[in-house]
Structures are given as C-alpha cells and as structure tokens.
C-alpha cells in the first residue's frame, strides 16, 4: 500500500477499504506518511466525502493510534458531555459537577480554545493552582474517588488527531463532516465513557453554520458512538448569539458558578438542565425526564453540585475558595461600558464577531501556544429580542488597556444588528438525534425529535 494510491482513489471519489484507512492513519502517526500527503488526503475527503463505513473506519483508526483509557472499565456508568464549540458556552463547567452530584460519574478530557470558540481547559485554568495536565493513572484515581475528573486532552490519546488537526487548521480542511466527526469521536472513544451526550452547535458562532449541516454531523457522530458500544445522543442547539452573558475565561467560569447556585442566565440554565436530564435518563439514573429534572434541581438547591466542583478543584490542586467566592477569580483592571448608538430591538448578535473581540482582548489565542489572559472578556447587557434605548449599555468590556477597550467598542457595535419592530428571542434547543431502532429504519439510521 502507498499514500499516493490512497489519495488518488479518494480524489477520484472511490470508497476506501478498512485496510487502506487503517494503513494510512498508522503510517501517518508513525511519521512514514508526510504532512503534505495528509493535507492532500484531507482536501480529497473534503471534496469527495466519506460514506458511513469509511467514517467509522477513520474514527477507529484514529482512536487506536495511541493509548486507550477505557474509563468505563474503572467506573461504570461513566458519562462524557462534549460541545462542538461556541461562544460563551460554559455549559460543561456547570453540567459536569451537577451530573456527578446526581450520582452519575463524569470523565471529562477537554480541549483548549479553537479560533473564536472558547475552551473548557482555558476557563478552568482561571482557578489558581488547578492542574489540568493529569496523567492517566491520576485521572482515573480522581475519577474513582470523586466521581468527577477534569483534565486537558492527553497527548497519548488519539495522537493521530493532534497531528491531523494541526494540518487541517492551516489547509482550510476543518469544515468537513467526516473529518470533524472522526476528530471528535476518536478522542471520545479513546477515553471510553459508557454514555456520551454531544452538543452540536449550529449557527453564526459555530463550525456548522446551518441546521442541515449540524444534523448531518450529529447523525454521523451518534452512529459512530453507538457502533463502538458507547450510548450516544446529540442535542442540536443554537449558536446564533453567545450563550448567557459572559464571554472570556474567568467571567464564564463565574457565570457557570451562578448556574450551580441556581442564579444563572435562563438560556444556560435551560441547556444545562436539558443535557443533565438527558444523560441521567440515558444512563438509567432516572426513569423519566421529570424525575431526572427533580434530582438535578435537588443537587442545585442543596449546594451539592457546587460543593462537588469545589471538592474536585481542591483534589486537583486548585484554590477551592474561588469556587465558593467568585470575586476571588482574576479580574481585569479596566471595565468600560459600550452604549447603543441607537434605540430599537436587538435583531441579531454576530456570535463569531463577539468571540473574535474576546480573542483580541487576550481571552483566546491568535497563534498556537499564545498565553491566555484569564481576566479579560465581555459581559453582554442586551441579547436578541431585548428592547434597548439609545445610550443604554449593551456590553461591558473587561480589558487591560484603554486602547483595547476602544478597539473592542468599535468591533462590538458592528456585531449588533437592530430592528424597529419587536423581535422574538430565537429558540435555543433545535432538536435531538438518537439512534432508535425502528422496523422501518435500516440498522444504521438515527431518529430525530424536534425539541418539545
Ligand atoms: N473539535 C474537534 O475536536 N475537532 C474538529 O475537527 C472540530 C472541532
């Protein structure tokens, strides 16, 4: 076998064999296939696509390219929850401890920010001393003892994805459904939970810009997870405006802590509850959605969910006082309000644009390896559907310098779009994708439900 043959076959639109895909990924991981050959292969996949069997083969080859943790052999059931990436998406920070406090252990290996989207590792590293670089033995020990472990993605798991992602990032080959599905699912399968909930973001601030593309990605990933023995479902949720109000690492963590105190913004709280309830029912921890919702509410009002996060933060070397008192989290020296230049109803907020303003302030990276400023970011004061008077504050900028504030102000005013007439707040949860075998469906089909 050789790489040129495989690239040519895909360029011609042929379906690759399991052996060809396994050989290519193994040889690339070992350094016998060059980055430029993988770049050509990714471009061929982007144009010619892959069928379901090829996508599963690619995912499994990538999942097996390094060590596999199989957390479900250590603790079972054990859940994971993954968002495909958005702006202001701090749901994982609240959902993971809430699930653990409800009795469902969570093994969360997670990524750093990517482009305009924030990363859970960066947000958690706002906590002084918190160690996110756990080795597998320590990750499993913390999971066993506390029913929750939070760590940065280990380089030993699915190393083919680390190499491939770096190539895709600089060759305009990120937005291919089989390549994204294999990238995300290979990392999930290498960790090996028993239950997985995927939050597939759709809209202006997401990688998938349309509901059709998001639904296709969700179906493919659910099928891959289920085929590999991981009970998997996906929620399709809107990323047409930032989630909640806070964008930026410590600001988002503080907002997630507000959710755990029962005081969070309605959209984040609703999505968090929806995801927690879905996973509790999937894992058999509750028989019905209302039962699961009641259990989640008890874990919030009793303080058990917040206490669980503080316990795990302390176990991983972090300062748990910052969980109990978020005013101890890093704070930017300058806070300035951006005021509306006109009155009216907020018709749309460019989520990707808002994410890029936060990155420019220092909350994300412009180049791989850039340091993060955990304190800076934005707090939105007006969301889609809100009526705003001229000169009313629409965003609070948390920055290091006045020059940063001025640049952010101009960019933020361009992110807001206005209407004279009232605008309805857009729906947040757009649907669910789950595999439900039905007599009229082939074995690989998935069933979808619109959110009630
Ligand atoms: N997140 C990933 O881990 N991989 C992708 O390809 C896209 C988003």
Tab-separated table of C-alpha atoms and ligand atoms in Angstrom:
chain	number	residue	atom	x	y	z
A	1	UNK	CA	0.000	0.000	0.000
A	2	UNK	CA	1.161	3.568	-0.504
A	3	UNK	CA	-0.180	7.033	0.270
A	4	UNK	CA	-0.281	8.249	-3.352
A	5	UNK	CA	-2.587	5.370	-4.356
A	6	UNK	CA	-4.956	6.106	-1.461
A	7	UNK	CA	-5.015	9.874	-2.103
A	8	UNK	CA	-5.680	9.249	-5.823
A	9	UNK	CA	-8.504	6.812	-5.055
A	10	UNK	CA	-10.221	9.345	-2.796
A	11	UNK	CA	-9.562	12.164	-5.297
A	12	UNK	CA	-11.448	10.075	-7.876
A	13	UNK	CA	-14.344	9.650	-5.434
A	14	UNK	CA	-13.727	5.970	-4.695
A	15	UNK	CA	-14.754	4.337	-1.436
A	16	UNK	CA	-11.651	3.341	0.567
A	17	UNK	CA	-11.288	-0.049	2.246
A	18	UNK	CA	-10.929	-0.501	6.015
A	19	UNK	CA	-7.325	-1.680	5.458
A	20	UNK	CA	-6.412	1.369	3.359
A	21	UNK	CA	-7.717	3.779	6.047
A	22	UNK	CA	-6.047	1.868	8.905
A	23	UNK	CA	-2.727	1.770	6.996
A	24	UNK	CA	-2.838	5.492	6.200
A	25	UNK	CA	-3.515	6.577	9.796
A	26	UNK	CA	-0.943	4.146	11.251
A	27	UNK	CA	1.729	5.269	8.785
A	28	UNK	CA	0.945	8.951	9.387
A	29	UNK	CA	1.145	8.518	13.177
A	30	UNK	CA	4.494	6.705	12.783
A	31	UNK	CA	5.842	9.506	10.579
A	32	UNK	CA	6.016	7.372	7.391
A	33	UNK	CA	3.364	9.460	5.605
A	34	UNK	CA	4.177	13.177	5.337
A	35	UNK	CA	2.021	16.126	6.443
A	36	UNK	CA	1.686	17.319	2.821
A	37	UNK	CA	0.300	13.918	1.816
A	38	UNK	CA	-2.243	14.053	4.660
A	39	UNK	CA	-3.144	17.603	3.605
A	40	UNK	CA	-3.873	16.316	0.091
A	41	UNK	CA	-5.866	13.420	1.539
A	42	UNK	CA	-7.946	15.775	3.746
A	43	UNK	CA	-8.688	18.023	0.753
A	44	UNK	CA	-9.793	14.966	-1.258
A	45	UNK	CA	-12.093	13.926	1.637
A	46	UNK	CA	-13.466	17.460	1.909
A	47	UNK	CA	-14.432	17.414	-1.784
A	48	UNK	CA	-15.400	13.763	-2.233
A	49	UNK	CA	-16.765	12.994	1.258
A	50	UNK	CA	-16.764	9.615	3.007
A	51	UNK	CA	-19.597	7.173	3.494
A	52	UNK	CA	-20.697	5.982	6.947
A	53	UNK	CA	-18.446	2.902	6.951
A	54	UNK	CA	-15.363	4.871	5.886
A	55	UNK	CA	-16.042	7.497	8.583
A	56	UNK	CA	-16.315	4.798	11.267
A	57	UNK	CA	-13.071	3.207	9.994
A	58	UNK	CA	-11.286	6.574	10.071
A	59	UNK	CA	-12.527	7.256	13.620
A	60	UNK	CA	-11.496	3.838	14.927
A	61	UNK	CA	-8.071	4.047	13.281
A	62	UNK	CA	-7.518	7.465	14.922
A	63	UNK	CA	-8.904	6.304	18.302
A	64	UNK	CA	-6.446	3.374	18.248
A	65	UNK	CA	-3.439	5.474	17.186
A	66	UNK	CA	-2.280	5.796	20.831
A	67	UNK	CA	-3.242	4.511	24.263
A	68	UNK	CA	-6.853	3.953	25.208
A	69	UNK	CA	-8.094	4.798	28.695
A	70	UNK	CA	-11.364	2.765	28.770
A	71	UNK	CA	-12.639	4.692	31.797
A	72	UNK	CA	-15.772	2.542	31.790
A	73	UNK	CA	-13.667	-0.441	32.937
A	74	UNK	CA	-12.754	1.578	36.052
A	75	UNK	CA	-16.131	3.205	36.808
A	76	UNK	CA	-19.497	2.348	35.292
A	77	UNK	CA	-21.707	4.007	34.249
A	78	UNK	CA	-19.493	6.983	33.414
A	79	UNK	CA	-20.561	9.889	31.246
A	80	UNK	CA	-18.970	12.466	28.980
A	81	UNK	CA	-20.542	15.569	27.512
A	82	UNK	CA	-18.975	17.372	24.557
A	83	UNK	CA	-19.777	20.619	22.788
A	84	UNK	CA	-18.602	21.101	19.207
A	85	UNK	CA	-17.605	24.645	20.175
A	86	UNK	CA	-19.263	28.009	20.578
A	87	UNK	CA	-19.067	31.486	22.096
A	88	UNK	CA	-19.932	31.864	25.788
A	89	UNK	CA	-20.595	28.123	26.049
A	90	UNK	CA	-19.862	27.317	29.685
A	91	UNK	CA	-22.454	24.526	29.995
A	92	UNK	CA	-19.818	21.810	30.608
A	93	UNK	CA	-18.491	23.722	33.654
A	94	UNK	CA	-21.909	23.506	35.299
A	95	UNK	CA	-23.211	20.225	33.844
A	96	UNK	CA	-20.216	18.039	34.794
A	97	UNK	CA	-20.324	18.683	38.590
A	98	UNK	CA	-24.135	18.667	38.520
A	99	UNK	CA	-24.156	15.189	36.930
A	100	UNK	CA	-21.576	13.929	39.418
A	101	UNK	CA	-23.618	15.356	42.313
A	102	UNK	CA	-26.655	13.481	40.907
A	103	UNK	CA	-24.687	10.219	41.139
A	104	UNK	CA	-23.513	9.886	37.529
A	105	UNK	CA	-19.679	9.995	37.354
A	106	UNK	CA	-18.161	12.193	34.640
A	107	UNK	CA	-14.756	11.666	32.986
A	108	UNK	CA	-14.056	14.917	31.176
A	109	UNK	CA	-10.988	15.264	28.973
A	110	UNK	CA	-11.359	18.524	27.219
A	111	UNK	CA	-9.738	20.951	24.810
A	112	UNK	CA	-8.379	24.469	24.690
A	113	UNK	CA	-9.999	27.310	22.751
A	114	UNK	CA	-10.024	26.963	18.982
A	115	UNK	CA	-10.326	30.055	16.761
A	116	UNK	CA	-13.170	32.254	18.035
A	117	UNK	CA	-14.547	29.456	20.271
A	118	UNK	CA	-13.585	29.158	23.946
A	119	UNK	CA	-12.159	26.006	25.549
A	120	UNK	CA	-13.114	24.394	28.853
A	121	UNK	CA	-9.446	23.884	29.858
A	122	UNK	CA	-8.701	27.615	29.478
A	123	UNK	CA	-11.796	28.538	31.501
A	124	UNK	CA	-10.940	26.125	34.332
A	125	UNK	CA	-7.331	27.336	34.405
A	126	UNK	CA	-8.704	30.680	35.683
A	127	UNK	CA	-8.607	28.869	39.044
A	128	UNK	CA	-5.235	29.379	40.785
A	129	UNK	CA	-3.145	26.225	41.018
A	130	UNK	CA	-5.622	23.916	39.255
A	131	UNK	CA	-3.726	21.122	37.480
A	132	UNK	CA	-5.385	20.113	34.202
A	133	UNK	CA	-2.434	18.038	32.912
A	134	UNK	CA	-3.270	14.811	34.759
A	135	UNK	CA	-1.583	11.565	33.746
A	136	UNK	CA	-3.945	8.625	33.087
A	137	UNK	CA	-3.369	6.979	36.486
A	138	UNK	CA	-4.106	10.214	38.353
A	139	UNK	CA	-7.141	10.934	36.158
A	140	UNK	CA	-8.575	7.505	36.981
A	141	UNK	CA	-7.764	7.825	40.704
A	142	UNK	CA	-9.557	11.203	40.921
A	143	UNK	CA	-12.491	9.824	38.931
A	144	UNK	CA	-12.816	6.805	41.260
A	145	UNK	CA	-12.574	8.906	44.417
A	146	UNK	CA	-14.672	11.946	43.462
A	147	UNK	CA	-16.898	10.706	40.580
A	148	UNK	CA	-15.572	13.643	38.534
A	149	UNK	CA	-12.209	14.246	36.865
A	150	UNK	CA	-11.420	17.255	34.655
A	151	UNK	CA	-8.281	17.195	32.521
A	152	UNK	CA	-6.751	18.574	29.355
A	153	UNK	CA	-6.795	16.133	26.436
A	154	UNK	CA	-3.821	13.796	26.912
A	155	UNK	CA	-1.313	13.745	24.036
A	156	UNK	CA	-1.134	9.932	24.376
A	157	UNK	CA	-4.801	9.516	23.439
A	158	UNK	CA	-5.668	9.623	19.712
A	159	UNK	CA	-2.324	11.254	18.752
A	160	UNK	CA	-3.280	10.962	15.049
A	161	UNK	CA	-5.952	13.606	15.708
A	162	UNK	CA	-3.444	16.045	17.215
A	163	UNK	CA	-1.254	15.802	14.081
A	164	UNK	CA	-4.169	15.829	11.658
A	165	UNK	CA	-5.898	18.767	13.315
A	166	UNK	CA	-2.774	20.923	13.017
A	167	UNK	CA	-2.629	20.150	9.273
A	168	UNK	CA	-6.363	20.756	8.737
A	169	UNK	CA	-6.178	24.073	10.609
A	170	UNK	CA	-3.707	25.507	8.071
A	171	UNK	CA	-5.047	23.878	4.882
A	172	UNK	CA	-8.709	25.031	5.058
A	173	UNK	CA	-9.890	21.463	5.633
A	174	UNK	CA	-11.542	21.794	9.061
A	175	UNK	CA	-15.171	22.000	7.953
A	176	UNK	CA	-15.692	18.514	6.574
A	177	UNK	CA	-18.332	16.409	8.357
A	178	UNK	CA	-16.370	13.089	8.277
A	179	UNK	CA	-13.148	14.824	9.368
A	180	UNK	CA	-14.827	16.689	12.267
A	181	UNK	CA	-16.780	13.572	13.297
A	182	UNK	CA	-13.624	11.412	13.289
A	183	UNK	CA	-11.643	14.092	15.140
A	184	UNK	CA	-14.170	14.483	17.957
A	185	UNK	CA	-15.254	10.846	18.221
A	186	UNK	CA	-11.726	9.377	18.095
A	187	UNK	CA	-10.874	11.384	21.243
A	188	UNK	CA	-14.119	10.324	22.941
A	189	UNK	CA	-13.637	6.636	22.092
A	190	UNK	CA	-10.013	6.728	23.307
A	191	UNK	CA	-11.289	7.930	26.726
A	192	UNK	CA	-14.060	5.284	26.621
A	193	UNK	CA	-17.106	6.516	28.589
A	194	UNK	CA	-20.259	4.379	28.759
A	195	UNK	CA	-22.578	7.304	27.891
A	196	UNK	CA	-21.938	10.354	25.739
A	197	UNK	CA	-24.018	13.445	25.035
A	198	UNK	CA	-22.882	15.633	22.148
A	199	UNK	CA	-23.976	19.255	21.930
A	200	UNK	CA	-23.755	20.084	18.234
A	201	UNK	CA	-23.734	23.854	17.876
A	202	UNK	CA	-25.404	25.393	14.832
A	203	UNK	CA	-25.320	28.998	13.644
A	204	UNK	CA	-23.153	32.050	13.074
A	205	UNK	CA	-20.835	31.292	16.017
A	206	UNK	CA	-20.443	27.553	15.288
A	207	UNK	CA	-18.369	25.456	12.849
A	208	UNK	CA	-21.677	24.157	11.408
A	209	UNK	CA	-23.481	27.215	10.051
A	210	UNK	CA	-26.767	25.527	9.041
A	211	UNK	CA	-29.176	23.161	10.793
A	212	UNK	CA	-28.828	20.677	7.912
A	213	UNK	CA	-25.037	20.500	8.303
A	214	UNK	CA	-25.324	20.258	12.104
A	215	UNK	CA	-27.887	17.465	11.838
A	216	UNK	CA	-25.683	15.507	9.459
A	217	UNK	CA	-22.680	15.842	11.798
A	218	UNK	CA	-24.844	14.798	14.776
A	219	UNK	CA	-26.187	11.712	12.971
A	220	UNK	CA	-22.725	10.580	11.927
A	221	UNK	CA	-21.269	11.007	15.433
A	222	UNK	CA	-24.215	9.263	17.135
A	223	UNK	CA	-23.844	6.302	14.744
A	224	UNK	CA	-20.077	6.101	15.403
A	225	UNK	CA	-20.551	6.170	19.189
A	226	UNK	CA	-23.330	3.579	19.176
A	227	UNK	CA	-21.366	1.274	16.832
A	228	UNK	CA	-18.444	1.433	19.260
A	229	UNK	CA	-20.667	0.471	22.222
A	230	UNK	CA	-20.977	3.978	23.739
A	231	UNK	CA	-24.612	5.013	24.325
A	232	UNK	CA	-24.632	8.292	22.394
A	233	UNK	CA	-27.171	11.040	21.746
A	234	UNK	CA	-26.818	14.559	20.377
A	235	UNK	CA	-28.624	17.785	21.072
A	236	UNK	CA	-28.689	20.384	18.306
A	237	UNK	CA	-28.500	23.840	19.871
A	238	UNK	CA	-28.355	27.352	18.518
A	239	UNK	CA	-25.121	29.347	18.412
A	240	UNK	CA	-26.638	32.323	16.574
A	241	UNK	CA	-25.785	34.540	19.561
A	242	UNK	CA	-23.421	33.969	22.511
A	243	UNK	CA	-24.779	31.706	25.259
A	244	UNK	CA	-25.514	33.515	28.508
A	245	UNK	CA	-23.953	36.938	29.006
A	246	UNK	CA	-20.270	36.300	29.786
A	247	UNK	CA	-17.560	35.669	27.159
A	248	UNK	CA	-14.000	35.164	28.444
A	249	UNK	CA	-12.449	32.635	30.786
A	250	UNK	CA	-12.892	33.768	34.422
A	251	UNK	CA	-16.093	35.641	33.512
A	252	UNK	CA	-17.564	32.456	32.027
A	253	UNK	CA	-16.488	30.377	34.999
A	254	UNK	CA	-18.205	32.880	37.319
A	255	UNK	CA	-21.391	32.595	35.233
A	256	UNK	CA	-21.250	28.775	35.388
A	257	UNK	CA	-20.879	29.046	39.185
A	258	UNK	CA	-24.015	31.232	39.194
A	259	UNK	CA	-25.826	28.394	37.355
A	260	UNK	CA	-24.670	25.994	40.091
A	261	UNK	CA	-26.082	28.403	42.707
A	262	UNK	CA	-29.401	28.438	40.805
A	263	UNK	CA	-28.857	32.062	39.756
A	264	UNK	CA	-27.555	31.663	36.189
A	265	UNK	CA	-28.960	33.173	32.990
A	266	UNK	CA	-32.078	31.380	31.735
A	267	UNK	CA	-30.573	30.087	28.447
A	268	UNK	CA	-27.506	28.492	30.058
A	269	UNK	CA	-29.567	27.078	32.925
A	270	UNK	CA	-32.102	25.583	30.477
A	271	UNK	CA	-29.463	23.986	28.228
A	272	UNK	CA	-27.564	22.678	31.259
A	273	UNK	CA	-30.736	21.123	32.689
A	274	UNK	CA	-31.666	19.624	29.314
A	275	UNK	CA	-28.244	17.982	28.939
A	276	UNK	CA	-28.088	16.742	32.534
A	277	UNK	CA	-31.620	15.311	32.365
A	278	UNK	CA	-30.913	13.586	29.038
A	279	UNK	CA	-27.747	11.936	30.382
A	280	UNK	CA	-29.375	10.872	33.680
A	281	UNK	CA	-32.178	9.135	31.755
A	282	UNK	CA	-29.756	7.638	29.189
A	283	UNK	CA	-27.633	6.170	31.999
A	284	UNK	CA	-30.664	4.770	33.853
A	285	UNK	CA	-30.189	7.088	36.854
A	286	UNK	CA	-33.795	8.281	36.442
A	287	UNK	CA	-36.746	6.653	34.697
A	288	UNK	CA	-38.363	9.782	33.321
A	289	UNK	CA	-37.328	13.301	32.391
A	290	UNK	CA	-39.385	14.906	35.215
A	291	UNK	CA	-37.722	12.553	37.744
A	292	UNK	CA	-34.279	13.452	36.410
A	293	UNK	CA	-35.133	17.173	36.473
A	294	UNK	CA	-36.252	16.916	40.118
A	295	UNK	CA	-32.991	15.159	41.012
A	296	UNK	CA	-30.938	17.848	39.245
A	297	UNK	CA	-32.862	20.611	40.994
A	298	UNK	CA	-32.222	18.976	44.405
A	299	UNK	CA	-28.464	18.813	43.646
A	300	UNK	CA	-28.522	22.535	42.826
A	301	UNK	CA	-30.633	23.791	45.731
A	302	UNK	CA	-28.830	21.641	48.321
A	303	UNK	CA	-25.483	23.084	47.180
A	304	UNK	CA	-24.242	19.550	46.377
A	305	UNK	CA	-23.277	20.407	42.780
A	306	UNK	CA	-21.253	23.475	43.775
A	307	UNK	CA	-19.621	21.508	46.612
A	308	UNK	CA	-18.697	18.724	44.133
A	309	UNK	CA	-16.854	21.198	41.905
A	310	UNK	CA	-15.034	22.707	44.915
A	311	UNK	CA	-14.052	19.184	46.081
A	312	UNK	CA	-12.574	18.221	42.686
A	313	UNK	CA	-10.827	21.576	42.245
A	314	UNK	CA	-9.135	21.047	45.645
A	315	UNK	CA	-8.215	17.441	44.694
A	316	UNK	CA	-6.520	18.787	41.540
A	317	UNK	CA	-4.506	21.411	43.461
A	318	UNK	CA	-6.804	24.373	42.762
A	319	UNK	CA	-7.971	27.101	45.144
A	320	UNK	CA	-11.496	25.964	46.084
A	321	UNK	CA	-12.180	29.332	47.784
A	322	UNK	CA	-12.578	30.776	44.262
A	323	UNK	CA	-15.487	28.375	43.663
A	324	UNK	CA	-17.237	29.468	46.849
A	325	UNK	CA	-16.421	33.148	46.279
A	326	UNK	CA	-16.063	34.018	42.555
A	327	UNK	CA	-14.908	37.576	43.424
A	328	UNK	CA	-11.521	35.875	44.095
A	329	UNK	CA	-11.225	34.907	40.390
A	330	UNK	CA	-8.896	37.015	38.185
A	331	UNK	CA	-10.370	40.450	37.369
A	332	UNK	CA	-9.330	42.819	34.597
A	333	UNK	CA	-8.112	46.269	35.727
A	334	UNK	CA	-10.360	48.217	33.329
A	335	UNK	CA	-14.147	47.902	32.886
A	336	UNK	CA	-15.949	50.113	30.394
A	337	UNK	CA	-19.491	50.124	29.063
A	338	UNK	CA	-20.268	50.168	25.351
A	339	UNK	CA	-23.511	52.081	24.779
A	340	UNK	CA	-26.061	51.652	21.982
A	341	UNK	CA	-25.719	54.285	19.258
A	342	UNK	CA	-29.432	53.946	18.505
A	343	UNK	CA	-32.601	52.652	20.123
A	344	UNK	CA	-34.610	49.637	18.978
A	345	UNK	CA	-34.855	45.881	19.361
A	346	UNK	CA	-31.741	43.711	19.130
A	347	UNK	CA	-32.375	41.681	15.951
A	348	UNK	CA	-29.125	39.639	15.846
A	349	UNK	CA	-25.695	39.429	17.501
A	350	UNK	CA	-22.799	38.133	15.419
A	351	UNK	CA	-21.557	35.420	17.795
A	352	UNK	CA	-18.345	34.761	15.845
A	353	UNK	CA	-17.615	38.510	15.843
A	354	UNK	CA	-18.140	38.721	19.634
A	355	UNK	CA	-15.864	35.677	20.071
A	356	UNK	CA	-13.152	37.373	17.996
A	357	UNK	CA	-13.383	40.567	20.105
A	358	UNK	CA	-12.770	38.448	23.216
A	359	UNK	CA	-9.806	36.763	21.481
A	360	UNK	CA	-8.361	40.190	20.556
A	361	UNK	CA	-8.668	41.293	24.199
A	362	UNK	CA	-6.481	38.299	25.119
A	363	UNK	CA	-9.127	35.740	26.165
A	364	UNK	CA	-8.154	33.403	23.292
A	365	UNK	CA	-5.173	32.668	21.080
A	366	UNK	CA	-4.259	34.288	17.776
A	367	UNK	CA	-1.388	31.798	17.343
A	368	UNK	CA	-0.907	28.276	18.660
A	369	UNK	CA	0.797	28.436	22.078
A	370	UNK	CA	-0.133	32.089	22.808
A	371	UNK	CA	-0.666	32.785	26.529
A	372	UNK	CA	-4.240	33.388	27.678
A	373	UNK	CA	-5.362	36.327	29.809
A	374	UNK	CA	-7.961	34.717	32.068
A	375	UNK	CA	-9.330	38.010	33.411
A	376	UNK	CA	-10.368	39.807	30.215
A	377	UNK	CA	-13.584	39.401	28.249
A	378	UNK	CA	-17.075	40.747	27.764
A	379	UNK	CA	-20.369	40.795	29.595
A	380	UNK	CA	-23.324	41.347	27.263
A	381	UNK	CA	-26.080	43.568	28.642
A	382	UNK	CA	-28.527	43.071	25.749
A	383	UNK	CA	-29.450	39.903	23.855
A	384	UNK	CA	-31.625	39.181	20.826
A	385	UNK	CA	-35.210	40.353	21.389
A	386	UNK	CA	-34.297	42.932	24.079
A	387	UNK	CA	-35.586	46.498	23.680
A	388	UNK	CA	-32.767	48.992	24.125
A	389	UNK	CA	-32.844	52.788	24.398
A	390	UNK	CA	-30.216	54.973	22.721
A	391	UNK	CA	-27.123	55.282	25.007
A	392	UNK	CA	-28.151	52.272	27.104
A	393	UNK	CA	-25.175	49.953	27.888
A	394	UNK	CA	-25.138	46.880	25.639
A	395	UNK	CA	-21.772	45.354	26.585
A	396	UNK	CA	-19.294	45.730	29.458
A	397	UNK	CA	-15.693	45.327	28.267
A	398	UNK	CA	-13.145	43.893	30.739
A	399	UNK	CA	-9.703	44.839	29.400
A	400	UNK	CA	-6.045	45.515	30.192
A	401	UNK	CA	-5.720	48.856	28.372
A	402	UNK	CA	-7.856	51.745	27.110
A	403	UNK	CA	-6.561	51.049	23.581
A	404	UNK	CA	-8.014	47.527	23.816
A	405	UNK	CA	-11.321	48.995	25.017
A	406	UNK	CA	-11.528	51.376	22.029
A	407	UNK	CA	-10.824	48.597	19.502
A	408	UNK	CA	-13.350	46.309	21.200
A	409	UNK	CA	-16.006	49.037	21.279
A	410	UNK	CA	-15.967	49.645	17.511
A	411	UNK	CA	-15.986	45.921	16.725
A	412	UNK	CA	-18.821	45.221	19.189
A	413	UNK	CA	-21.044	47.941	17.735
A	414	UNK	CA	-20.653	46.178	14.364
A	415	UNK	CA	-21.764	42.845	15.951
A	416	UNK	CA	-25.178	44.220	16.994
A	417	UNK	CA	-27.986	44.382	14.400
A	418	UNK	CA	-31.194	46.303	15.059
A	419	UNK	CA	-34.879	46.274	14.222
A	420	UNK	CA	-37.605	48.896	14.708
A	421	UNK	CA	-40.189	46.139	15.234
A	422	UNK	CA	-40.206	43.653	18.152
A	423	UNK	CA	-38.065	40.557	17.596
A	424	UNK	CA	-38.821	37.178	19.173
A	425	UNK	CA	-35.954	35.560	21.099
A	426	UNK	CA	-34.774	32.638	18.909
A	427	UNK	CA	-35.194	29.018	20.104
A	428	UNK	CA	-32.124	27.579	21.827
A	429	UNK	CA	-32.677	23.828	21.546
A	430	UNK	CA	-33.283	22.869	17.935
A	431	UNK	CA	-33.682	19.094	18.184
A	432	UNK	CA	-32.268	15.786	19.352
A	433	UNK	CA	-30.575	12.984	17.441
A	434	UNK	CA	-30.571	9.465	18.890
A	435	UNK	CA	-30.405	6.017	17.404
A	436	UNK	CA	-33.722	4.353	17.967
A	437	UNK	CA	-34.074	1.098	16.063
A	438	UNK	CA	-37.405	1.079	14.277
A	439	UNK	CA	-38.863	-1.533	11.982
A	440	UNK	CA	-38.944	0.903	9.064
A	441	UNK	CA	-35.350	2.052	9.536
A	442	UNK	CA	-32.102	0.394	8.453
A	443	UNK	CA	-29.740	-0.605	11.279
A	444	UNK	CA	-27.535	2.473	10.889
A	445	UNK	CA	-30.328	5.017	10.850
A	446	UNK	CA	-30.817	7.584	13.584
A	447	UNK	CA	-34.083	9.027	14.744
A	448	UNK	CA	-34.601	12.687	15.392
A	449	UNK	CA	-37.016	14.593	17.524
A	450	UNK	CA	-37.781	18.260	17.456
A	451	UNK	CA	-37.455	19.692	20.932
A	452	UNK	CA	-40.904	19.965	22.506
B	1	LIG	N1	-13.405	19.996	17.501
B	1	LIG	C1	-12.534	18.971	17.308
B	1	LIG	O1	-12.042	18.369	18.268
B	1	LIG	N2	-12.232	18.616	16.053
B	1	LIG	C2	-12.746	19.235	14.963
B	1	LIG	O2	-12.426	18.856	13.850
B	1	LIG	C3	-13.652	20.318	15.170
B	1	LIG	C4	-13.965	20.679	16.460
